[in-house]
Amino acid sequence: MNITQQLQVSLERRTNLIQIRVSDTEKKQIDDICELMDIRINKLCYEMLKFGLEQYLKENPQLLK
């Protein structure tokens, strides 16, 4: 087994241990936090895209005609 495979097995074992130790309540809290993070990341991506598009249209006003 090479080092990459050993690291993968070690990571899987640790992940399994963590999953076993997390209670249902904790899992719900983690899921809620992840959902909030997804919403914030999506909002940030939207704002960045909107800003970029506005800048592009300011620099290329002929596209609005």
mmCIF file of C-alpha atoms in Angstrom:
data_model
loop_
_atom_site.group_PDB
_atom_site.id
_atom_site.type_symbol
_atom_site.label_atom_id
_atom_site.label_comp_id
_atom_site.label_asym_id
_atom_site.label_seq_id
_atom_site.Cartn_x
_atom_site.Cartn_y
_atom_site.Cartn_z
ATOM 1 C CA MET A 1 0.000 0.000 0.000
ATOM 2 C CA ASN A 2 1.485 3.354 -1.008
ATOM 3 C CA ILE A 3 1.418 6.482 1.125
ATOM 4 C CA THR A 4 -1.639 7.917 -0.667
ATOM 5 C CA GLN A 5 -3.640 4.772 0.009
ATOM 6 C CA GLN A 6 -2.509 4.738 3.640
ATOM 7 C CA LEU A 7 -3.574 8.353 4.096
ATOM 8 C CA GLN A 8 -6.939 7.618 2.463
ATOM 9 C CA VAL A 9 -7.564 4.651 4.796
ATOM 10 C CA SER A 10 -6.530 6.734 7.814
ATOM 11 C CA LEU A 11 -8.842 9.551 6.759
ATOM 12 C CA GLU A 12 -11.750 7.134 6.241
ATOM 13 C CA ARG A 13 -11.217 5.614 9.691
ATOM 14 C CA ARG A 14 -11.149 9.031 11.336
ATOM 15 C CA THR A 15 -14.235 10.121 9.412
ATOM 16 C CA ASN A 16 -16.049 6.996 10.563
ATOM 17 C CA LEU A 17 -15.066 7.651 14.170
ATOM 18 C CA ILE A 18 -16.270 11.229 13.943
ATOM 19 C CA GLN A 19 -19.563 10.113 12.418
ATOM 20 C CA ILE A 20 -20.102 7.616 15.229
ATOM 21 C CA ARG A 21 -19.461 10.261 17.902
ATOM 22 C CA VAL A 22 -21.862 12.864 16.508
ATOM 23 C CA SER A 23 -25.310 12.716 18.096
ATOM 24 C CA ASP A 24 -28.531 13.360 16.174
ATOM 25 C CA THR A 25 -28.845 16.820 17.741
ATOM 26 C CA GLU A 26 -25.284 17.695 16.802
ATOM 27 C CA LYS A 27 -25.849 16.369 13.297
ATOM 28 C CA LYS A 28 -28.906 18.607 12.932
ATOM 29 C CA GLN A 29 -26.878 21.603 14.138
ATOM 30 C CA ILE A 30 -24.074 20.783 11.693
ATOM 31 C CA ASP A 31 -26.600 20.406 8.860
ATOM 32 C CA ASP A 32 -28.168 23.774 9.776
ATOM 33 C CA ILE A 33 -24.759 25.473 9.806
ATOM 34 C CA CYS A 34 -23.855 23.917 6.443
ATOM 35 C CA GLU A 35 -27.163 25.084 4.979
ATOM 36 C CA LEU A 36 -26.535 28.637 6.220
ATOM 37 C CA MET A 37 -23.020 28.532 4.786
ATOM 38 C CA ASP A 38 -24.396 27.355 1.427
ATOM 39 C CA ILE A 39 -26.898 30.233 1.424
ATOM 40 C CA ARG A 40 -24.178 32.751 2.261
ATOM 41 C CA ILE A 41 -21.809 31.336 -0.355
ATOM 42 C CA ASN A 42 -24.564 31.439 -2.986
ATOM 43 C CA LYS A 43 -25.394 35.041 -2.036
ATOM 44 C CA LEU A 44 -21.723 36.006 -2.212
ATOM 45 C CA CYS A 45 -21.374 34.372 -5.653
ATOM 46 C CA TYR A 46 -24.495 36.213 -6.839
ATOM 47 C CA GLU A 47 -23.173 39.548 -5.562
ATOM 48 C CA MET A 48 -19.786 38.957 -7.207
ATOM 49 C CA LEU A 49 -21.410 38.008 -10.507
ATOM 50 C CA LYS A 50 -23.744 41.023 -10.343
ATOM 51 C CA PHE A 51 -20.835 43.366 -9.579
ATOM 52 C CA GLY A 52 -18.760 41.902 -12.414
ATOM 53 C CA LEU A 53 -21.615 42.229 -14.880
ATOM 54 C CA GLU A 54 -22.279 45.829 -13.829
ATOM 55 C CA GLN A 55 -18.589 46.678 -14.275
ATOM 56 C CA TYR A 56 -18.493 44.971 -17.666
ATOM 57 C CA LEU A 57 -21.563 46.896 -18.849
ATOM 58 C CA LYS A 58 -20.082 50.182 -17.583
ATOM 59 C CA GLU A 59 -16.958 49.500 -19.622
ATOM 60 C CA ASN A 60 -18.981 48.391 -22.673
ATOM 61 C CA PRO A 61 -22.077 50.634 -22.765
ATOM 62 C CA GLN A 62 -22.649 49.828 -26.444
ATOM 63 C CA LEU A 63 -23.924 46.418 -25.336
ATOM 64 C CA LEU A 64 -26.979 48.052 -23.753
ATOM 65 C CA LYS A 65 -28.199 49.490 -27.064
#
